[in-house]
Structure formats: structure tokens, C-alpha cells
């Protein structure tokens, strides 16, 4: 070892500079200092000889990276699209599962919505020959007249009432047990004994449903209201 003239720290610094020297990263003055040391230090020359091939390969890699950026494999675009599609499909499947679970949890509510929609459609369709409009000018101030109704076993009404309008009378009922798929008809009875149609709705079984049923018969002329099933059997009745 021929390093007696340099402090240990200085020699360590010079050895650490061998790598930068091999890569050509040292400025001229520092490179000269390291080379001068190499002339008198066999250990450092040996180290430099060891790292030189590696340095050359590193420099070559740097150069390749700079000059010829690696081309993507020809199928990369398709592979990425396929992977994206696969992940999207998996995500959508997860969401579909979640949706199915949510639907199962909310089946009752969903059936109610379906029943409501059917009832509204039927009620509006019923107005075609009944009243011809759905909202009267007195809608905002219409009083609500609670009704006590009698029902057949199996049909349970939790809420029922009348809303008198300038154009007729509206029956609102909330209940369950109307046989799923069966068509029910609401009618008001007038003092002269005639029956006035108030629209139809489709039962949704055990799910609770709310129906708005409208008749052209004015409230002051109505003395009773009834709902009948497909067979004309009375399932709900209230004397007014
Ligand atoms: Zn040395």
C-alpha cells in the first residue's frame, strides 16, 4: 500500500471517487487528483479495474435509455385494453352483486314503488272516461277526510281518506294484502243509488301500497265508497 502521505479520510474520499471517475462524472481538477493518486496506489488501480467494465455497461444503459427509448410490445395496447375491460367487468359484476343485495333488502320497497306506479297509471287511465284531469285548482288547500274502512280478511288498510276536489272526489288508501296481479276497482256510490268509477289498481300481494283513486262524483253527492276485486267481490267498504 502506498498511501502513507494521505490521511485516511482523504484516501477514502479518493476511493469513493473511482466510480464517478469511471463514469466520466468528475470535473477536470478532481479527475486529475484521482488519477494522480492512482499512479501511486495499486489498491485503487485494482478497484478501478474491477468497476470499469460495470461502469461501461452502466454508461451504455444510460445511453440506450436516452437515445432509443424502448418501444412498447406490439400487443401492449390491446393487452392494456383487455385488462381494463376485465377490471371493469369485475367491478361491474361487484356492483351488480351489490345492487342485487340492495334490491333483495329493498324488495318490499321496490314492489311498493311498482305498485304505486301501476296504480297511478291505471288511475290516470281511468280518468280518461271519468274526469279527464288529475289535479284541480283546489289541490293545495284540499282538506283530508280520514276514513274508517271495513275490509275482508287478508286485506289490511293502514290509512284511508278522502280528498274532496272541485272536480270530484279522491280516495287514498295505503294497505297490503291485495292479491298480486289482480285488478281492483274503486267506486263511489251516489245518493241516487248509482255507482261512479274511481279508477283501478293492480294488487302487489304482501307489499304495502298506496293508491290515489279519483272519481267525478262530488264529495257532497257521495254516500259510500267500495273497492271490488276481479270477481266483483267487495274487499273494502266505507259508508260516508
Ligand atoms: Zn488508493
Tab-separated table of C-alpha atoms and ligand atoms in Angstrom:
chain	number	residue	atom	x	y	z
A	1	UNK	CA	0.000	0.000	0.000
A	2	UNK	CA	1.398	3.316	-0.963
A	3	UNK	CA	-0.833	5.726	0.789
A	4	UNK	CA	1.246	6.879	3.670
A	5	UNK	CA	1.181	10.504	2.575
A	6	UNK	CA	-2.663	10.858	2.595
A	7	UNK	CA	-4.846	10.979	5.643
A	8	UNK	CA	-7.238	8.090	5.937
A	9	UNK	CA	-10.235	10.309	5.248
A	10	UNK	CA	-8.662	11.694	2.090
A	11	UNK	CA	-7.932	8.218	0.807
A	12	UNK	CA	-11.477	7.119	1.476
A	13	UNK	CA	-12.748	10.140	-0.441
A	14	UNK	CA	-10.474	9.315	-3.374
A	15	UNK	CA	-11.627	5.705	-3.432
A	16	UNK	CA	-15.245	6.799	-3.465
A	17	UNK	CA	-14.425	8.990	-6.446
A	18	UNK	CA	-13.352	5.982	-8.504
A	19	UNK	CA	-16.890	5.244	-9.615
A	20	UNK	CA	-17.633	8.800	-10.762
A	21	UNK	CA	-14.260	8.821	-12.494
A	22	UNK	CA	-15.033	5.631	-14.371
A	23	UNK	CA	-18.371	7.121	-15.457
A	24	UNK	CA	-16.686	10.366	-16.515
A	25	UNK	CA	-18.633	12.344	-13.966
A	26	UNK	CA	-15.688	14.106	-12.332
A	27	UNK	CA	-14.663	17.593	-13.315
A	28	UNK	CA	-11.108	18.041	-14.641
A	29	UNK	CA	-9.332	19.091	-11.425
A	30	UNK	CA	-10.909	16.327	-9.317
A	31	UNK	CA	-10.258	13.761	-12.065
A	32	UNK	CA	-6.613	14.844	-12.152
A	33	UNK	CA	-6.337	14.418	-8.384
A	34	UNK	CA	-7.770	10.913	-8.515
A	35	UNK	CA	-5.576	9.925	-11.467
A	36	UNK	CA	-2.512	11.251	-9.651
A	37	UNK	CA	-3.441	9.088	-6.701
A	38	UNK	CA	-3.980	6.083	-8.946
A	39	UNK	CA	-0.382	6.377	-10.192
A	40	UNK	CA	0.847	5.616	-6.716
A	41	UNK	CA	-1.920	3.349	-5.343
A	42	UNK	CA	-2.157	-0.227	-6.604
A	43	UNK	CA	-5.231	-0.910	-4.486
A	44	UNK	CA	-7.191	1.857	-6.151
A	45	UNK	CA	-5.978	0.809	-9.580
A	46	UNK	CA	-7.247	-2.697	-8.845
A	47	UNK	CA	-10.586	-1.304	-7.693
A	48	UNK	CA	-10.896	0.813	-10.804
A	49	UNK	CA	-10.075	-2.189	-12.986
A	50	UNK	CA	-12.898	-4.082	-11.284
A	51	UNK	CA	-15.534	-1.445	-11.675
A	52	UNK	CA	-14.546	-0.255	-15.136
A	53	UNK	CA	-16.486	-2.960	-17.056
A	54	UNK	CA	-19.529	-2.336	-14.897
A	55	UNK	CA	-19.204	1.394	-15.476
A	56	UNK	CA	-19.046	0.817	-19.193
A	57	UNK	CA	-22.238	-1.210	-19.094
A	58	UNK	CA	-23.956	1.418	-16.924
A	59	UNK	CA	-22.906	4.137	-19.352
A	60	UNK	CA	-24.179	2.046	-22.241
A	61	UNK	CA	-27.517	1.533	-20.479
A	62	UNK	CA	-27.817	5.266	-19.840
A	63	UNK	CA	-27.068	5.901	-23.466
A	64	UNK	CA	-29.647	3.387	-24.703
A	65	UNK	CA	-32.240	4.865	-22.420
A	66	UNK	CA	-31.557	8.320	-23.777
A	67	UNK	CA	-31.191	7.518	-27.448
A	68	UNK	CA	-33.547	4.623	-28.037
A	69	UNK	CA	-36.452	4.658	-25.650
A	70	UNK	CA	-37.739	1.095	-25.541
A	71	UNK	CA	-40.583	0.516	-27.939
A	72	UNK	CA	-43.718	-0.938	-26.307
A	73	UNK	CA	-44.501	-4.507	-27.255
A	74	UNK	CA	-46.799	-4.512	-30.293
A	75	UNK	CA	-49.652	-6.075	-28.282
A	76	UNK	CA	-49.324	-3.733	-25.319
A	77	UNK	CA	-52.246	-1.515	-26.318
A	78	UNK	CA	-54.530	-4.472	-26.802
A	79	UNK	CA	-53.289	-6.056	-23.559
A	80	UNK	CA	-53.975	-2.857	-21.629
A	81	UNK	CA	-57.431	-2.525	-23.141
A	82	UNK	CA	-58.165	-6.160	-22.353
A	83	UNK	CA	-57.009	-5.716	-18.774
A	84	UNK	CA	-59.023	-2.520	-18.376
A	85	UNK	CA	-62.096	-4.265	-19.781
A	86	UNK	CA	-61.508	-7.213	-17.472
A	87	UNK	CA	-61.205	-4.970	-14.430
A	88	UNK	CA	-64.250	-3.004	-15.476
A	89	UNK	CA	-66.241	-6.212	-15.928
A	90	UNK	CA	-65.148	-7.396	-12.487
A	91	UNK	CA	-66.070	-4.058	-10.990
A	92	UNK	CA	-69.447	-4.073	-12.725
A	93	UNK	CA	-70.032	-7.624	-11.545
A	94	UNK	CA	-69.280	-6.487	-7.988
A	95	UNK	CA	-71.640	-3.564	-8.423
A	96	UNK	CA	-74.287	-5.863	-9.860
A	97	UNK	CA	-73.906	-8.141	-6.834
A	98	UNK	CA	-74.214	-5.157	-4.539
A	99	UNK	CA	-77.238	-3.974	-6.483
A	100	UNK	CA	-78.829	-7.410	-6.239
A	101	UNK	CA	-78.274	-7.452	-2.486
A	102	UNK	CA	-79.673	-3.943	-2.194
A	103	UNK	CA	-82.666	-4.988	-4.269
A	104	UNK	CA	-83.211	-8.002	-2.070
A	105	UNK	CA	-83.090	-5.799	1.002
A	106	UNK	CA	-85.443	-3.300	-0.562
A	107	UNK	CA	-87.675	-5.720	-2.432
A	108	UNK	CA	-90.618	-4.670	-0.352
A	109	UNK	CA	-89.999	-1.014	-1.126
A	110	UNK	CA	-89.412	-1.809	-4.799
A	111	UNK	CA	-92.682	-3.686	-5.053
A	112	UNK	CA	-94.373	-0.770	-3.386
A	113	UNK	CA	-92.924	1.588	-5.995
A	114	UNK	CA	-94.025	-0.725	-8.809
A	115	UNK	CA	-97.463	-0.991	-7.295
A	116	UNK	CA	-97.646	2.748	-6.898
A	117	UNK	CA	-96.635	3.319	-10.487
A	118	UNK	CA	-99.225	0.810	-11.713
A	119	UNK	CA	-101.888	2.347	-9.560
A	120	UNK	CA	-101.123	5.831	-10.795
A	121	UNK	CA	-101.115	4.700	-14.427
A	122	UNK	CA	-104.394	2.884	-14.009
A	123	UNK	CA	-105.911	5.759	-12.095
A	124	UNK	CA	-104.859	8.240	-14.764
A	125	UNK	CA	-106.107	5.910	-17.492
A	126	UNK	CA	-109.366	5.629	-15.577
A	127	UNK	CA	-109.680	9.389	-15.670
A	128	UNK	CA	-109.959	9.168	-19.453
A	129	UNK	CA	-113.585	8.203	-19.103
A	130	UNK	CA	-114.007	9.593	-15.639
A	131	UNK	CA	-112.782	13.100	-15.111
A	132	UNK	CA	-110.198	13.999	-17.710
A	133	UNK	CA	-107.734	15.744	-15.423
A	134	UNK	CA	-105.713	14.777	-12.388
A	135	UNK	CA	-105.120	17.977	-10.449
A	136	UNK	CA	-107.747	20.517	-9.574
A	137	UNK	CA	-107.151	24.159	-8.729
A	138	UNK	CA	-108.041	23.439	-5.112
A	139	UNK	CA	-105.300	20.825	-4.713
A	140	UNK	CA	-103.122	22.861	-2.360
A	141	UNK	CA	-105.885	23.576	0.121
A	142	UNK	CA	-107.771	20.273	-0.124
A	143	UNK	CA	-108.726	19.037	3.325
A	144	UNK	CA	-108.058	15.420	4.175
A	145	UNK	CA	-111.015	13.467	5.465
A	146	UNK	CA	-109.897	10.319	7.319
A	147	UNK	CA	-111.940	7.225	6.570
A	148	UNK	CA	-112.735	4.195	8.654
A	149	UNK	CA	-112.996	1.264	6.262
A	150	UNK	CA	-114.094	-2.343	6.588
A	151	UNK	CA	-112.068	-4.938	4.713
A	152	UNK	CA	-112.244	-8.658	4.045
A	153	UNK	CA	-109.746	-10.884	5.889
A	154	UNK	CA	-106.310	-10.682	4.277
A	155	UNK	CA	-106.645	-7.094	3.234
A	156	UNK	CA	-105.265	-4.627	5.753
A	157	UNK	CA	-105.610	-0.891	5.328
A	158	UNK	CA	-103.325	1.204	7.496
A	159	UNK	CA	-104.526	4.544	6.206
A	160	UNK	CA	-107.525	5.704	4.194
A	161	UNK	CA	-109.081	9.035	3.477
A	162	UNK	CA	-110.905	11.262	1.051
A	163	UNK	CA	-109.796	14.449	-0.622
A	164	UNK	CA	-112.692	16.493	-1.980
A	165	UNK	CA	-111.935	18.381	-5.179
A	166	UNK	CA	-113.922	20.845	-7.246
A	167	UNK	CA	-113.981	18.200	-9.995
A	168	UNK	CA	-114.776	15.144	-7.915
A	169	UNK	CA	-113.585	13.036	-5.006
A	170	UNK	CA	-110.288	11.273	-4.455
A	171	UNK	CA	-109.857	8.118	-2.378
A	172	UNK	CA	-106.393	7.499	-0.954
A	173	UNK	CA	-105.694	4.152	0.627
A	174	UNK	CA	-102.498	2.655	1.998
A	175	UNK	CA	-102.623	-1.045	2.680
A	176	UNK	CA	-101.482	-4.531	1.886
A	177	UNK	CA	-102.881	-7.925	1.044
A	178	UNK	CA	-104.363	-7.019	-2.318
A	179	UNK	CA	-103.690	-10.175	-4.352
A	180	UNK	CA	-100.677	-9.706	-6.600
A	181	UNK	CA	-101.628	-9.254	-10.226
A	182	UNK	CA	-105.339	-8.944	-9.542
A	183	UNK	CA	-107.144	-5.829	-10.775
A	184	UNK	CA	-109.156	-3.913	-8.198
A	185	UNK	CA	-111.752	-1.270	-8.949
A	186	UNK	CA	-112.813	1.600	-6.730
A	187	UNK	CA	-116.312	3.066	-6.960
A	188	UNK	CA	-118.247	5.779	-5.156
A	189	UNK	CA	-121.943	5.441	-4.534
A	190	UNK	CA	-124.205	8.444	-5.042
A	191	UNK	CA	-127.301	9.279	-3.039
A	192	UNK	CA	-129.456	8.230	-6.003
A	193	UNK	CA	-128.011	4.716	-5.801
A	194	UNK	CA	-125.734	4.970	-8.860
A	195	UNK	CA	-122.072	3.940	-8.773
A	196	UNK	CA	-119.348	6.223	-10.087
A	197	UNK	CA	-115.992	4.644	-11.124
A	198	UNK	CA	-112.871	5.867	-9.336
A	199	UNK	CA	-110.209	4.001	-11.268
A	200	UNK	CA	-108.397	0.717	-10.903
A	201	UNK	CA	-105.171	-0.636	-9.458
A	202	UNK	CA	-103.237	-3.878	-9.553
A	203	UNK	CA	-102.576	-5.697	-6.289
A	204	UNK	CA	-98.989	-6.350	-5.201
A	205	UNK	CA	-99.604	-9.002	-2.550
A	206	UNK	CA	-97.992	-8.616	0.837
A	207	UNK	CA	-96.135	-5.425	-0.039
A	208	UNK	CA	-97.694	-2.245	1.217
A	209	UNK	CA	-99.021	0.037	-1.471
A	210	UNK	CA	-100.635	3.438	-1.647
A	211	UNK	CA	-103.265	4.265	-4.259
A	212	UNK	CA	-104.884	7.521	-5.255
A	213	UNK	CA	-108.254	6.780	-6.827
A	214	UNK	CA	-110.316	9.527	-8.350
A	215	UNK	CA	-113.963	9.847	-9.236
A	216	UNK	CA	-116.027	12.545	-10.921
A	217	UNK	CA	-118.614	12.244	-8.174
A	218	UNK	CA	-118.529	15.296	-5.931
A	219	UNK	CA	-117.905	14.651	-2.248
A	220	UNK	CA	-121.303	16.089	-1.212
A	221	UNK	CA	-123.003	13.559	-3.514
A	222	UNK	CA	-121.066	10.520	-2.349
A	223	UNK	CA	-122.547	8.308	0.376
A	224	UNK	CA	-120.234	5.297	0.219
A	225	UNK	CA	-117.030	4.044	-1.327
A	226	UNK	CA	-116.036	0.497	-2.193
A	227	UNK	CA	-113.208	-1.486	-3.761
A	228	UNK	CA	-114.032	-4.702	-5.614
A	229	UNK	CA	-111.796	-7.479	-6.907
A	230	UNK	CA	-111.737	-9.269	-10.284
A	231	UNK	CA	-114.859	-11.232	-9.354
A	232	UNK	CA	-116.778	-8.159	-8.279
A	233	UNK	CA	-116.412	-9.195	-4.640
A	234	UNK	CA	-116.279	-6.247	-2.305
A	235	UNK	CA	-112.957	-6.231	-0.401
A	236	UNK	CA	-113.173	-2.748	1.080
A	237	UNK	CA	-116.157	-0.628	2.036
A	238	UNK	CA	-116.848	2.578	3.892
A	239	UNK	CA	-120.096	4.430	4.483
A	240	UNK	CA	-119.536	8.157	4.154
B	1	LIG	ZN1	-5.624	4.300	-3.094
